Amino acid sequence: MKPIMLHGHERSITQIKYNLEGDLIFTCAKDSQPNVWYSINGERLGSYRGHNGAVWCIDVSWDTTQVLTGSADNTCRLWDCETGKELAVLETLTAVRSCGFSYSGRTLMYSTDKTMGHPCEIHIYDVRDSTQVSNQSPAMVIPSESSKITAAIWGPYEEYIITGHENGEICHFDVKTCEKLISVKEHNKPINDIQASKDMSMVISASKDFTAKLFETATLRHMKTYKTDRPVNSAAISPVMDHVVLGGGQEAMDVTTTSTRIGKFDAKFFHLVFEEEFGRVKGHFGPINSVAFHPDGKSYSSGGEDGYVRVHTFDPEYFDFRFEY
Amino acid sequence: MPTMVEPISWAEQVEKGDDRSLPPSSEDFDEENAIKTITEYKYNDDGKVVKVVKIYKVEKRKAAKSIARRKNWRKFGAAERDPPGPNPANTIVQVEEINMQIILNKEQKQQEQEEDPLLKLKNQKMVSCRICKGDHWTTKCPYKDTLAPLQEQLQQDEKKAAETAPGPQQQQPAPQKSAGKYVPPSLREGANKGRGEVMQSKRDESATIRVTNLSEDTRESDLQELFRPFGPIQRIYLAKDKNTGQSKGFAFINFHRREDAARAIAGVSGFGYDHLILNVEWAKPSGTS
């Protein structure tokens, strides 16, 4: 395969996401301009101008009309997807670490960092109620007493939010009662990323403790572990094959002290069920910070510390490959 | 349609002071093969005119309505002024092909590699059975019972061999502590460090020498040949590049006895090997910097 390299960021990529149909890729980086690209040819559609700091997270509504970004400049911003116009600025006390639209696109949530004496909180806004956004009064504030939230996604049916914490915990937070429903601690280092499978029946967590783990969404029952020899920054489940892809590499702060050969910057493909690695894709010059599958499963993208997003379209051999067991 | 670029000689251009504008760019569309060719002229970093030919394959794809609508969205933000199509400044199609490296039974392969040095040692007859001369300890010999009557005879042979040929021949299995059996000096109490099953983990570092300034083509077998005359070698470690397999120019040799190692240092240091002069010295114990 010949990957398309998207070079629209000046600093390391923090998150990439496809929209529902997969024709657009949304990328954000530690520079202040999130970008949107056509996935088919890598053409840049535009960028969202307004942030004044690193953008940690990005999400797009199901109908690709609105984009949500959370940044270290203590704001979470809502954008019009088509024109790049800023629709709303939600001011926070600390940096926004993760954000997301609910499935219906009617509610949005973001989580804030536990710094400067402020607690880590999840804020939930109802987008339909314009007074909430204009008055900066979230519909719900869920405090996370224990540990900082480092990754968060909506659970199915918008009933709860699945959060990954700095101490390795994964929790369910009920949206209506603000209660912590379930909490499991399978990882012993911070969780860098949580992604759901296409039908949301499973979630995969990527952790700094060199593993990615698969959980049943509803119960957070630990099902599979994918072991590597490097911190895992991101993991995604293929929508069509029984595969997962893991992106990672040694920590960014150590990268300059070693060569790319031993930096382990390749994306690793594991079999979902057998937990065994069967393939690797090289290319990045730094650790991979985010991976995402195209919703049709025929391509995937990875964004790295080197500031590049690489869009890989699988060769037919990938689909012919059968895992031997 | 392609415009004819009016021919100009370079001399003319120089005379005119090079204030001519660049030839206009042209676009050509081959409808039969759906291939679009764009020819552009520009100055490169050295100020020379360069012709750039870009060939695109135009594809028509059916897409959902929503996708098709989004395809016609106007560019905005940093991409506002970009022409239609990917901007080569931030969309780069990698020229070289990248393949997914397929990994099958990776762990198995690694284990094999790790075991390699052990296998080599076996071939050197570090361990040989006194009953059948196989590569195993006498106690584990499959013919122990069947060949038991012959054992006495074999032991005597062994003794003779050990007496007549010193050196590497002395490497026999650790003897059972029964009376009447020959125990080579190197294997007697207090001298048998670094033998047997603990060999790999608890290596006696005192008899290790470091050889530097080796040529790139050096193999482990070369080193073995070179150092064998000084005494039994426990282990040879030749540092090799992970990818190319070429020597990195240094090696560690573990002898069984420190005296052998000392002799090897005296004998080989300054020895011309290939085209280089070897440097041999005591290895610093690992773990100390």
Coordinates of C-alpha atoms in Angstrom, one line a residue:
Chain A
M1 CA 0.0 0.0 0.0
K2 CA 1.0 3.5 -0.6
P3 CA 0.0 5.7 2.3
I4 CA -1.1 9.2 1.9
M5 CA 0.7 11.5 4.3
L6 CA -1.3 14.5 5.6
H7 CA 1.0 17.3 6.7
G8 CA -1.3 20.0 8.0
H9 CA -0.1 20.2 11.6
E10 CA 3.0 21.7 12.9
R11 CA 3.1 19.6 16.0
S12 CA 2.3 16.1 17.2
I13 CA -1.1 14.7 16.4
T14 CA -3.3 14.1 19.5
Q15 CA -6.4 12.5 18.1
I16 CA -7.9 11.5 14.7
K17 CA -11.5 10.5 14.0
Y18 CA -13.5 9.6 11.0
N19 CA -17.1 10.8 10.5
L20 CA -19.9 8.2 10.3
E21 CA -19.6 7.6 6.6
G22 CA -15.8 7.8 6.7
D23 CA -15.4 10.3 3.9
L24 CA -13.9 12.9 6.2
I25 CA -11.0 12.6 8.7
F26 CA -10.8 15.0 11.6
T27 CA -7.4 15.6 13.1
C28 CA -6.2 17.6 16.0
A29 CA -2.7 18.3 17.2
K30 CA -0.7 20.1 19.8
D31 CA -0.9 23.1 17.5
S32 CA -4.1 25.2 17.7
Q33 CA -5.8 24.4 14.4
P34 CA -7.7 21.1 14.0
N35 CA -8.0 20.0 10.4
V36 CA -10.5 18.2 8.3
W37 CA -9.5 16.1 5.3
Y38 CA -11.2 14.0 2.6
S39 CA -10.2 10.5 3.3
I40 CA -10.2 9.4 -0.3
N41 CA -7.4 11.5 -1.6
G42 CA -6.1 13.3 1.4
E43 CA -7.3 16.7 0.2
R44 CA -7.6 19.2 3.0
L45 CA -11.1 20.6 3.3
G46 CA -10.3 23.1 6.0
S47 CA -9.2 24.0 9.4
Y48 CA -11.0 25.3 12.5
R49 CA -9.4 28.5 13.7
G50 CA -9.9 29.9 17.1
H51 CA -8.1 27.8 19.8
N52 CA -5.0 29.3 21.5
G53 CA -3.4 26.1 22.7
A54 CA -2.9 22.4 22.1
V55 CA -6.1 20.6 21.1
W56 CA -6.4 17.3 22.9
C57 CA -9.5 15.9 21.5
I58 CA -12.0 16.1 18.6
D59 CA -15.3 14.6 17.8
V60 CA -17.9 15.0 15.0
S61 CA -21.6 14.6 15.2
W62 CA -23.3 11.6 13.4
D63 CA -24.6 13.8 10.6
T64 CA -21.3 15.6 10.1
T65 CA -22.8 19.0 10.8
Q66 CA -20.9 19.9 14.0
V67 CA -17.5 19.4 15.3
L68 CA -16.4 19.5 19.0
T69 CA -12.8 20.2 20.1
G70 CA -11.3 20.4 23.5
S71 CA -8.1 22.2 24.1
A72 CA -5.5 23.1 26.7
D73 CA -6.5 26.7 26.4
N74 CA -9.3 25.9 28.9
T75 CA -12.1 25.9 26.3
C76 CA -14.2 23.4 24.5
R77 CA -15.4 24.7 21.2
L78 CA -18.3 23.8 18.9
W79 CA -17.8 24.4 15.2
D80 CA -19.9 24.3 12.1
C81 CA -18.4 21.5 10.2
E82 CA -19.0 22.8 6.7
T83 CA -17.8 26.4 7.1
G84 CA -15.4 26.2 10.0
K85 CA -17.4 28.9 11.8
E86 CA -17.2 28.8 15.6
L87 CA -20.6 28.2 17.0
A88 CA -19.9 28.2 20.8
V89 CA -17.1 28.5 23.2
L90 CA -17.5 26.6 26.5
E91 CA -15.1 28.0 29.0
T92 CA -13.6 25.6 31.5
L93 CA -11.3 26.1 34.5
T94 CA -8.7 23.6 33.3
A95 CA -7.6 21.9 30.1
V96 CA -10.2 19.8 28.3
R97 CA -8.8 16.2 27.9
S98 CA -11.5 14.3 26.1
C99 CA -14.8 15.2 24.5
G100 CA -17.6 13.6 22.5
F101 CA -21.0 13.9 21.0
S102 CA -23.6 11.4 22.0
Y103 CA -24.9 9.1 19.3
S104 CA -27.9 11.3 18.6
G105 CA -25.8 14.5 18.6
R106 CA -28.1 16.1 21.0
T107 CA -25.8 16.1 24.0
L108 CA -22.2 16.6 24.3
M109 CA -19.7 15.9 27.1
Y110 CA -16.2 16.8 27.9
S111 CA -13.8 16.1 30.7
T112 CA -11.5 18.5 32.4
D113 CA -8.0 18.1 33.9
K114 CA -7.3 17.9 37.6
T115 CA -4.9 20.8 37.8
M116 CA -4.4 24.1 39.6
G117 CA -6.5 22.9 42.5
H118 CA -9.6 22.3 40.4
P119 CA -11.1 18.8 40.4
C120 CA -11.5 16.6 37.3
E121 CA -15.1 16.8 36.1
I122 CA -17.3 15.6 33.3
H123 CA -19.6 18.3 31.9
I124 CA -22.6 17.5 29.9
Y125 CA -24.5 20.0 27.7
D126 CA -27.8 19.6 25.9
V127 CA -27.1 21.2 22.5
R128 CA -30.8 21.7 21.8
D129 CA -31.1 24.0 24.8
S130 CA -29.3 27.1 23.6
T131 CA -29.5 28.8 27.0
Q132 CA -27.3 26.1 28.4
V133 CA -24.5 26.9 26.0
S134 CA -24.9 30.7 26.2
N135 CA -25.1 30.8 30.0
Q136 CA -22.3 28.2 30.4
S137 CA -24.5 26.2 32.6
P138 CA -24.0 22.5 31.9
A139 CA -27.0 20.2 32.2
M140 CA -24.9 17.9 34.4
V141 CA -21.5 18.0 36.1
I142 CA -20.1 14.7 37.2
P143 CA -17.0 15.0 39.5
S144 CA -14.4 12.3 39.3
E145 CA -13.0 12.2 42.8
S146 CA -10.5 9.4 42.5
S147 CA -8.2 9.9 39.5
K148 CA -8.0 12.2 36.5
I149 CA -9.9 11.1 33.4
T150 CA -7.6 10.6 30.5
A151 CA -10.0 9.2 28.0
A152 CA -13.8 9.2 27.7
I153 CA -16.5 8.0 25.3
W154 CA -20.3 7.8 25.3
G155 CA -21.7 4.4 26.0
P156 CA -24.6 2.9 24.0
Y157 CA -28.0 4.5 24.2
E158 CA -26.4 7.6 25.9
E159 CA -27.0 6.0 29.2
Y160 CA -23.5 6.3 30.6
I161 CA -20.0 7.6 29.8
I162 CA -17.1 5.2 29.8
T163 CA -14.0 6.8 31.2
G164 CA -10.4 5.8 31.4
H165 CA -8.4 7.1 34.3
E166 CA -4.9 8.1 35.1
N167 CA -4.5 5.2 37.6
G168 CA -5.6 2.6 35.1
E169 CA -9.2 2.4 36.1
I170 CA -12.1 2.2 33.7
C171 CA -15.5 3.3 34.9
H172 CA -19.1 3.8 33.9
F173 CA -20.7 7.1 34.9
D174 CA -24.4 7.3 34.8
V175 CA -25.5 10.4 32.9
K176 CA -28.8 10.8 34.8
T177 CA -27.7 10.1 38.4
C178 CA -24.0 11.1 38.1
E179 CA -23.2 7.8 39.9
K180 CA -20.2 5.7 39.2
L181 CA -21.9 2.5 38.1
I182 CA -19.0 0.1 37.5
S183 CA -15.3 0.4 38.1
V184 CA -12.6 -2.0 37.0
K185 CA -8.9 -1.7 37.3
E186 CA -7.2 -4.0 34.9
H187 CA -4.4 -1.6 33.9
N188 CA -1.8 -0.3 36.3
K189 CA -0.7 2.8 34.3
P190 CA -2.7 5.6 32.7
I191 CA -5.2 4.8 30.0
N192 CA -4.4 6.7 26.9
D193 CA -7.4 5.9 24.7
I194 CA -10.7 4.1 24.7
Q195 CA -12.5 3.2 21.5
A196 CA -15.7 1.2 20.9
S197 CA -16.3 -1.4 18.3
K198 CA -18.7 -0.6 15.6
D199 CA -21.8 -2.0 17.3
M200 CA -20.5 -0.7 20.7
S201 CA -20.6 -4.1 22.3
M202 CA -17.0 -4.0 23.1
V203 CA -14.5 -1.3 24.0
I204 CA -10.7 -1.4 23.7
S205 CA -8.5 0.5 26.1
A206 CA -4.9 1.4 25.4
S207 CA -2.6 2.0 28.3
K208 CA 0.9 3.1 29.1
D209 CA 1.5 -0.3 30.8
F210 CA 2.4 -1.8 27.4
T211 CA -1.0 -3.5 26.9
A212 CA -4.3 -2.9 25.3
K213 CA -7.4 -4.7 26.7
L214 CA -10.7 -5.6 25.4
F215 CA -13.8 -5.2 27.5
E216 CA -17.5 -6.0 27.2
T217 CA -19.1 -2.5 27.1
A218 CA -22.1 -3.2 29.3
T219 CA -20.3 -5.0 32.2
L220 CA -16.7 -3.9 31.6
R221 CA -15.8 -7.6 31.9
H222 CA -12.2 -8.0 30.8
M223 CA -12.0 -10.3 27.8
K224 CA -8.7 -10.0 26.0
T225 CA -5.2 -8.6 26.5
Y226 CA -2.9 -7.5 23.7
K227 CA 0.6 -7.4 25.0
T228 CA 3.4 -5.3 23.4
D229 CA 6.8 -4.1 24.3
R230 CA 6.0 -0.4 24.3
P231 CA 3.5 2.0 25.8
V232 CA 0.3 1.8 23.8
N233 CA -1.2 5.2 23.0
S234 CA -4.2 4.2 20.9
A235 CA -6.1 1.1 19.9
A236 CA -8.9 0.5 17.5
I237 CA -11.1 -2.4 16.6
S238 CA -11.7 -3.2 12.9
P239 CA -15.3 -2.9 11.9
V240 CA -15.1 -5.8 9.4
M241 CA -12.3 -8.2 10.5
D242 CA -11.5 -9.8 13.8
H243 CA -8.5 -7.5 14.1
V244 CA -7.3 -4.7 16.3
V245 CA -4.6 -2.2 15.6
L246 CA -2.4 -0.8 18.3
G247 CA -0.3 2.4 17.9
G248 CA 2.3 3.4 20.3
G249 CA 6.1 3.5 20.8
Q250 CA 8.5 4.6 23.4
E251 CA 7.6 7.7 25.2
A252 CA 8.0 10.9 23.3
M253 CA 10.5 12.3 25.8
D254 CA 12.9 9.4 25.2
V255 CA 12.6 9.4 21.4
T256 CA 15.6 11.7 20.6
T257 CA 17.9 9.4 22.5
T258 CA 17.4 6.4 20.3
S259 CA 17.1 5.5 16.6
T260 CA 13.8 4.8 14.8
R261 CA 14.8 1.2 14.4
I262 CA 14.5 0.5 18.1
G263 CA 11.9 3.2 18.8
K264 CA 9.1 0.7 17.8
F265 CA 7.0 3.2 16.0
D266 CA 5.1 0.7 13.9
A267 CA 1.4 0.0 14.1
K268 CA 0.8 -3.5 15.3
F269 CA -2.1 -5.6 14.1
F270 CA -3.4 -8.3 16.5
H271 CA -6.1 -10.9 16.0
L272 CA -9.0 -9.9 18.2
V273 CA -9.7 -13.4 19.6
F274 CA -6.3 -15.0 19.7
E275 CA -4.5 -12.0 21.0
E276 CA -1.6 -12.7 18.7
E277 CA 0.2 -10.2 16.6
F278 CA 0.2 -11.0 12.9
G279 CA 1.3 -7.8 11.2
R280 CA 3.1 -4.5 11.4
V281 CA 3.1 -1.3 9.4
K282 CA 6.0 1.0 9.6
G283 CA 6.3 4.6 8.6
H284 CA 6.1 7.1 11.4
F285 CA 9.2 8.7 12.7
G286 CA 7.8 9.0 16.2
P287 CA 5.4 7.2 18.4
I288 CA 1.9 6.8 17.1
N289 CA -0.6 8.8 19.2
S290 CA -3.9 7.9 17.6
V291 CA -5.2 5.2 15.3
A292 CA -8.6 5.0 13.7
F293 CA -10.3 2.5 11.3
H294 CA -12.3 3.8 8.4
P295 CA -15.9 2.7 9.1
D296 CA -15.8 0.4 6.1
G297 CA -12.7 -1.3 7.4
K298 CA -10.8 -0.9 4.1
S299 CA -8.4 1.6 5.4
Y300 CA -7.0 3.0 8.6
S301 CA -5.2 6.1 9.7
S302 CA -2.6 6.8 12.2
G303 CA -1.3 10.1 13.6
G304 CA 2.0 10.4 15.3
E305 CA 4.3 12.5 17.4
D306 CA 6.0 13.4 14.1
G307 CA 3.0 15.6 13.1
Y308 CA 2.0 13.4 10.2
V309 CA -1.3 11.6 9.7
R310 CA -0.9 8.6 7.4
V311 CA -3.9 7.2 5.6
H312 CA -3.3 3.5 4.7
T313 CA -5.6 1.7 2.3
F314 CA -5.2 -2.0 2.8
D315 CA -4.0 -4.2 -0.1
P316 CA -6.2 -7.1 -1.2
E317 CA -3.8 -9.4 0.6
Y318 CA -4.9 -8.1 3.9
F319 CA -8.4 -9.3 3.3
D320 CA -7.2 -12.7 2.0
F321 CA -5.0 -13.2 5.0
R322 CA -6.3 -15.9 7.2
F323 CA -5.0 -16.4 10.7
E324 CA -3.7 -19.9 11.2
Y325 CA -4.9 -21.8 14.2
Chain B
M1 CA -5.9 22.0 -25.4
P2 CA -2.1 22.1 -25.1
T3 CA -0.7 25.4 -26.0
M4 CA 2.5 25.5 -28.1
V5 CA 5.3 26.8 -26.0
E6 CA 7.2 29.2 -28.2
P7 CA 10.8 28.0 -28.4
I8 CA 13.4 30.3 -26.8
S9 CA 17.1 29.7 -26.7
W10 CA 18.7 30.0 -23.3
A11 CA 21.2 32.5 -24.7
E12 CA 18.4 34.8 -25.7
Q13 CA 17.0 34.5 -22.2
V14 CA 20.2 35.4 -20.6
E15 CA 20.5 38.5 -22.9
K16 CA 17.1 39.6 -22.0
G17 CA 18.0 39.5 -18.4
D18 CA 15.7 36.6 -17.7
D19 CA 12.7 38.9 -17.1
R20 CA 10.6 36.6 -19.3
S21 CA 7.8 35.1 -17.4
L22 CA 7.7 31.4 -17.3
P23 CA 6.0 29.4 -20.0
P24 CA 2.3 29.1 -19.2
S25 CA 1.2 25.9 -17.5
S26 CA -1.0 23.6 -19.6
E27 CA -3.5 21.0 -18.8
D28 CA -4.3 18.0 -20.9
F29 CA -7.1 15.5 -20.4
D30 CA -7.0 12.2 -22.1
E31 CA -10.7 11.2 -22.0
E32 CA -10.1 7.7 -23.2
N33 CA -7.9 6.6 -20.3
A34 CA -9.2 9.3 -17.9
I35 CA -5.8 10.6 -17.3
K36 CA -5.2 14.3 -16.6
T37 CA -1.7 15.7 -17.2
I38 CA -0.7 19.1 -15.8
T39 CA 2.5 20.6 -17.0
E40 CA 3.9 23.5 -15.0
Y41 CA 7.1 25.5 -15.1
K42 CA 8.7 27.0 -12.1
Y43 CA 12.0 28.1 -10.7
N44 CA 13.8 25.8 -8.4
D45 CA 16.1 26.8 -5.5
D46 CA 19.0 27.4 -7.8
G47 CA 17.0 29.8 -9.9
K48 CA 16.7 27.4 -12.9
V49 CA 13.5 26.7 -14.8
V50 CA 12.0 23.3 -14.0
K51 CA 9.3 21.6 -15.8
V52 CA 6.9 19.8 -13.5
V53 CA 4.5 17.2 -15.0
K54 CA 1.8 15.9 -12.8
I55 CA -0.2 13.0 -14.0
Y56 CA -3.5 12.3 -12.3
K57 CA -5.9 9.4 -12.9
V58 CA -9.4 10.7 -12.8
E59 CA -11.8 8.3 -11.2
K60 CA -15.5 8.4 -10.9
R61 CA -17.0 6.8 -7.9
K62 CA -20.5 6.4 -6.8
A63 CA -21.1 7.8 -3.4
A64 CA -23.9 8.4 -1.0
K65 CA -25.7 11.6 -1.4
S66 CA -24.4 13.0 1.8
I67 CA -20.9 12.2 0.8
A68 CA -21.3 13.7 -2.6
R69 CA -22.7 16.9 -1.1
R70 CA -19.8 17.2 1.3
K71 CA -17.4 16.7 -1.7
N72 CA -18.7 20.0 -3.0
W73 CA -18.1 21.9 0.2
R74 CA -16.0 25.0 -0.2
K75 CA -12.6 24.9 1.5
F76 CA -12.2 27.0 4.5
G77 CA -9.7 28.0 7.2
A78 CA -6.1 27.3 6.3
A79 CA -7.2 25.6 3.1
E80 CA -9.3 28.5 1.9
R81 CA -7.1 29.4 -1.0
D82 CA -6.1 25.9 -2.1
P83 CA -7.1 25.0 -5.6
P84 CA -9.4 22.0 -6.1
G85 CA -7.7 18.7 -5.6
P86 CA -5.0 17.9 -3.0
N87 CA -2.5 20.6 -2.2
P88 CA 0.9 19.0 -2.6
A89 CA 2.2 21.1 0.2
N90 CA 0.3 19.1 2.8
T91 CA -0.9 16.0 1.1
I92 CA 1.9 13.8 0.1
V93 CA 1.4 10.4 -1.5
Q94 CA 4.3 8.2 -0.5
V95 CA 6.1 6.9 -3.6
E96 CA 7.5 3.8 -2.1
E97 CA 5.3 0.9 -1.3
I98 CA 4.9 -0.1 2.3
N99 CA 3.8 -3.6 3.1
M100 CA 2.4 -4.9 6.2
Q101 CA 5.0 -7.2 7.7
I102 CA 3.3 -10.5 8.4
I103 CA 4.5 -12.1 11.5
L104 CA 3.9 -15.8 12.1
N105 CA 4.9 -17.6 15.2
K106 CA 7.1 -14.8 16.2
E107 CA 7.8 -16.1 19.6
Q108 CA 8.9 -19.5 18.3
K109 CA 11.5 -17.9 16.0
Q110 CA 12.9 -15.8 18.8
Q111 CA 13.3 -18.8 21.0
E112 CA 15.2 -20.6 18.3
Q113 CA 17.6 -17.7 17.9
E114 CA 18.2 -17.5 21.6
E115 CA 19.0 -21.2 21.8
D116 CA 21.5 -21.0 19.0
P117 CA 24.6 -20.5 21.2
L118 CA 23.6 -23.5 23.2
L119 CA 23.4 -25.7 20.1
K120 CA 26.8 -24.6 19.1
L121 CA 28.3 -25.6 22.3
K122 CA 26.7 -29.0 22.0
N123 CA 28.4 -29.4 18.6
Q124 CA 31.7 -28.7 20.3
K125 CA 31.1 -31.8 22.5
M126 CA 31.0 -29.9 25.7
V127 CA 28.9 -32.7 26.9
S128 CA 29.5 -36.2 25.9
C129 CA 28.1 -39.3 27.3
R130 CA 30.6 -41.8 28.7
I131 CA 28.5 -44.7 27.6
C132 CA 27.5 -43.9 24.0
K133 CA 29.5 -40.7 23.3
G134 CA 26.2 -38.8 22.6
D135 CA 25.6 -35.2 23.4
H136 CA 24.1 -35.7 26.8
W137 CA 25.0 -36.4 30.3
T138 CA 25.9 -39.9 31.2
T139 CA 23.0 -40.2 33.7
K140 CA 20.6 -39.3 31.0
C141 CA 21.9 -41.8 28.5
P142 CA 19.1 -43.8 26.8
Y143 CA 21.4 -46.8 26.6
K144 CA 22.4 -46.7 30.2
D145 CA 21.0 -50.0 31.0
T146 CA 21.7 -51.9 27.8
L147 CA 25.3 -50.8 27.6
A148 CA 26.0 -51.1 31.3
P149 CA 28.2 -54.1 30.9
L150 CA 30.3 -52.2 28.4
Q151 CA 30.6 -49.2 30.7
E152 CA 33.7 -50.4 32.5
Q153 CA 35.5 -50.8 29.2
L154 CA 34.5 -47.4 28.0
Q155 CA 35.6 -45.7 31.1
Q156 CA 39.0 -47.1 30.7
D157 CA 39.1 -45.8 27.1
E158 CA 38.1 -42.5 28.4
K159 CA 40.8 -42.4 30.9
K160 CA 43.4 -43.1 28.3
A161 CA 42.1 -40.5 26.0
A162 CA 42.1 -37.9 28.8
E163 CA 45.6 -38.7 29.8
T164 CA 47.1 -38.6 26.3
A165 CA 45.3 -35.5 25.1
P166 CA 45.0 -32.6 27.4
G167 CA 43.2 -29.4 26.5
P168 CA 39.8 -29.4 24.9
Q169 CA 39.6 -33.1 25.4
Q170 CA 39.2 -32.6 29.1
Q171 CA 35.7 -31.4 28.8
Q172 CA 33.8 -34.3 29.9
P173 CA 30.6 -34.4 31.9
A174 CA 30.7 -33.7 35.5
P175 CA 31.8 -36.9 37.2
Q176 CA 29.8 -38.7 39.7
K177 CA 31.6 -38.7 43.0
S178 CA 32.3 -42.4 43.0
A179 CA 35.7 -43.9 43.7
G180 CA 38.0 -45.0 40.9
K181 CA 36.7 -42.6 38.3
Y182 CA 39.1 -40.1 36.8
V183 CA 38.3 -36.5 37.6
P184 CA 40.1 -34.0 35.4
P185 CA 41.7 -31.1 37.3
S186 CA 39.4 -28.6 35.7
L187 CA 36.4 -30.4 37.0
R188 CA 37.5 -31.0 40.6
E189 CA 35.9 -29.4 43.5
G190 CA 36.4 -25.6 43.5
A191 CA 37.4 -25.5 39.8
N192 CA 34.2 -26.4 38.1
K193 CA 32.7 -23.0 38.2
G194 CA 30.6 -22.1 35.2
R195 CA 30.0 -25.6 34.1
G196 CA 26.8 -27.6 33.7
E197 CA 23.3 -26.2 33.6
V198 CA 24.0 -23.0 35.4
M199 CA 26.5 -22.1 32.8
Q200 CA 24.4 -19.7 30.9
S201 CA 23.1 -17.7 33.9
K202 CA 26.1 -17.6 36.2
R203 CA 29.0 -17.1 34.0
D204 CA 32.4 -16.7 35.6
E205 CA 33.4 -13.3 34.3
S206 CA 37.0 -13.5 35.6
A207 CA 38.2 -15.4 32.5
T208 CA 36.6 -13.2 30.0
I209 CA 38.6 -11.2 27.5
R210 CA 37.5 -8.4 25.2
V211 CA 38.7 -8.4 21.6
T212 CA 38.4 -5.1 19.7
N213 CA 39.3 -3.9 16.3
L214 CA 37.9 -6.9 14.5
S215 CA 37.1 -6.6 10.9
E216 CA 33.5 -6.5 9.8
D217 CA 33.7 -9.9 8.1
T218 CA 34.7 -11.7 11.3
R219 CA 32.5 -14.7 12.2
E220 CA 32.2 -16.5 15.4
S221 CA 33.9 -19.5 13.8
D222 CA 37.0 -17.4 13.0
L223 CA 37.3 -16.4 16.6
Q224 CA 37.0 -19.9 17.7
E225 CA 39.8 -20.9 15.4
L226 CA 41.9 -18.1 16.7
F227 CA 41.4 -18.6 20.4
R228 CA 41.1 -22.4 20.5
P229 CA 44.8 -23.0 20.9
F230 CA 44.9 -21.1 24.2
G231 CA 42.5 -23.4 26.0
P232 CA 38.9 -24.5 26.3
I233 CA 36.4 -21.7 25.4
Q234 CA 33.2 -21.5 27.3
R235 CA 31.5 -19.0 25.2
I236 CA 32.1 -16.6 22.3
Y237 CA 30.0 -13.5 22.0
L238 CA 30.5 -11.5 18.8
A239 CA 28.6 -8.2 18.7
K240 CA 26.7 -8.1 15.4
D241 CA 24.5 -5.5 13.8
K242 CA 20.9 -6.6 14.3
N243 CA 19.9 -5.9 10.7
T244 CA 23.0 -6.7 8.6
G245 CA 24.5 -9.4 10.7
Q246 CA 27.9 -7.9 10.2
S247 CA 30.3 -7.8 13.1
K248 CA 30.4 -4.5 15.0
G249 CA 34.1 -5.0 15.6
F250 CA 34.3 -6.4 19.1
A251 CA 33.8 -9.7 20.8
F252 CA 33.9 -11.3 24.2
I253 CA 35.6 -14.6 24.8
N254 CA 34.9 -16.6 27.9
F255 CA 37.6 -19.1 28.7
H256 CA 37.2 -21.7 31.3
R257 CA 40.4 -20.8 33.0
R258 CA 41.8 -17.4 33.8
E259 CA 45.3 -18.6 32.9
D260 CA 44.2 -19.5 29.4
A261 CA 42.6 -16.0 29.1
A262 CA 45.9 -14.4 30.2
R263 CA 47.8 -16.4 27.7
A264 CA 45.3 -15.4 25.0
I265 CA 45.8 -11.7 25.8
A266 CA 49.5 -12.1 25.7
G267 CA 49.4 -14.0 22.5
V268 CA 46.8 -12.3 20.4
S269 CA 47.1 -8.6 21.5
G270 CA 48.7 -6.7 18.6
F271 CA 48.1 -9.7 16.3
G272 CA 47.4 -8.7 12.7
Y273 CA 44.1 -10.3 11.7
D274 CA 42.6 -9.6 8.3
H275 CA 43.9 -6.1 7.7
L276 CA 43.5 -4.9 11.3
I277 CA 45.6 -5.2 14.4
L278 CA 43.7 -6.8 17.2
N279 CA 43.4 -5.3 20.6
V280 CA 42.8 -7.9 23.4
E281 CA 42.3 -7.0 27.1
W282 CA 40.4 -8.2 30.1
A283 CA 36.7 -7.5 29.9
K284 CA 35.3 -5.3 32.5
P285 CA 32.7 -7.1 34.5
S286 CA 29.2 -6.4 33.1
G287 CA 27.2 -4.1 35.2
T288 CA 30.1 -1.8 35.9
S289 CA 30.4 1.2 33.7

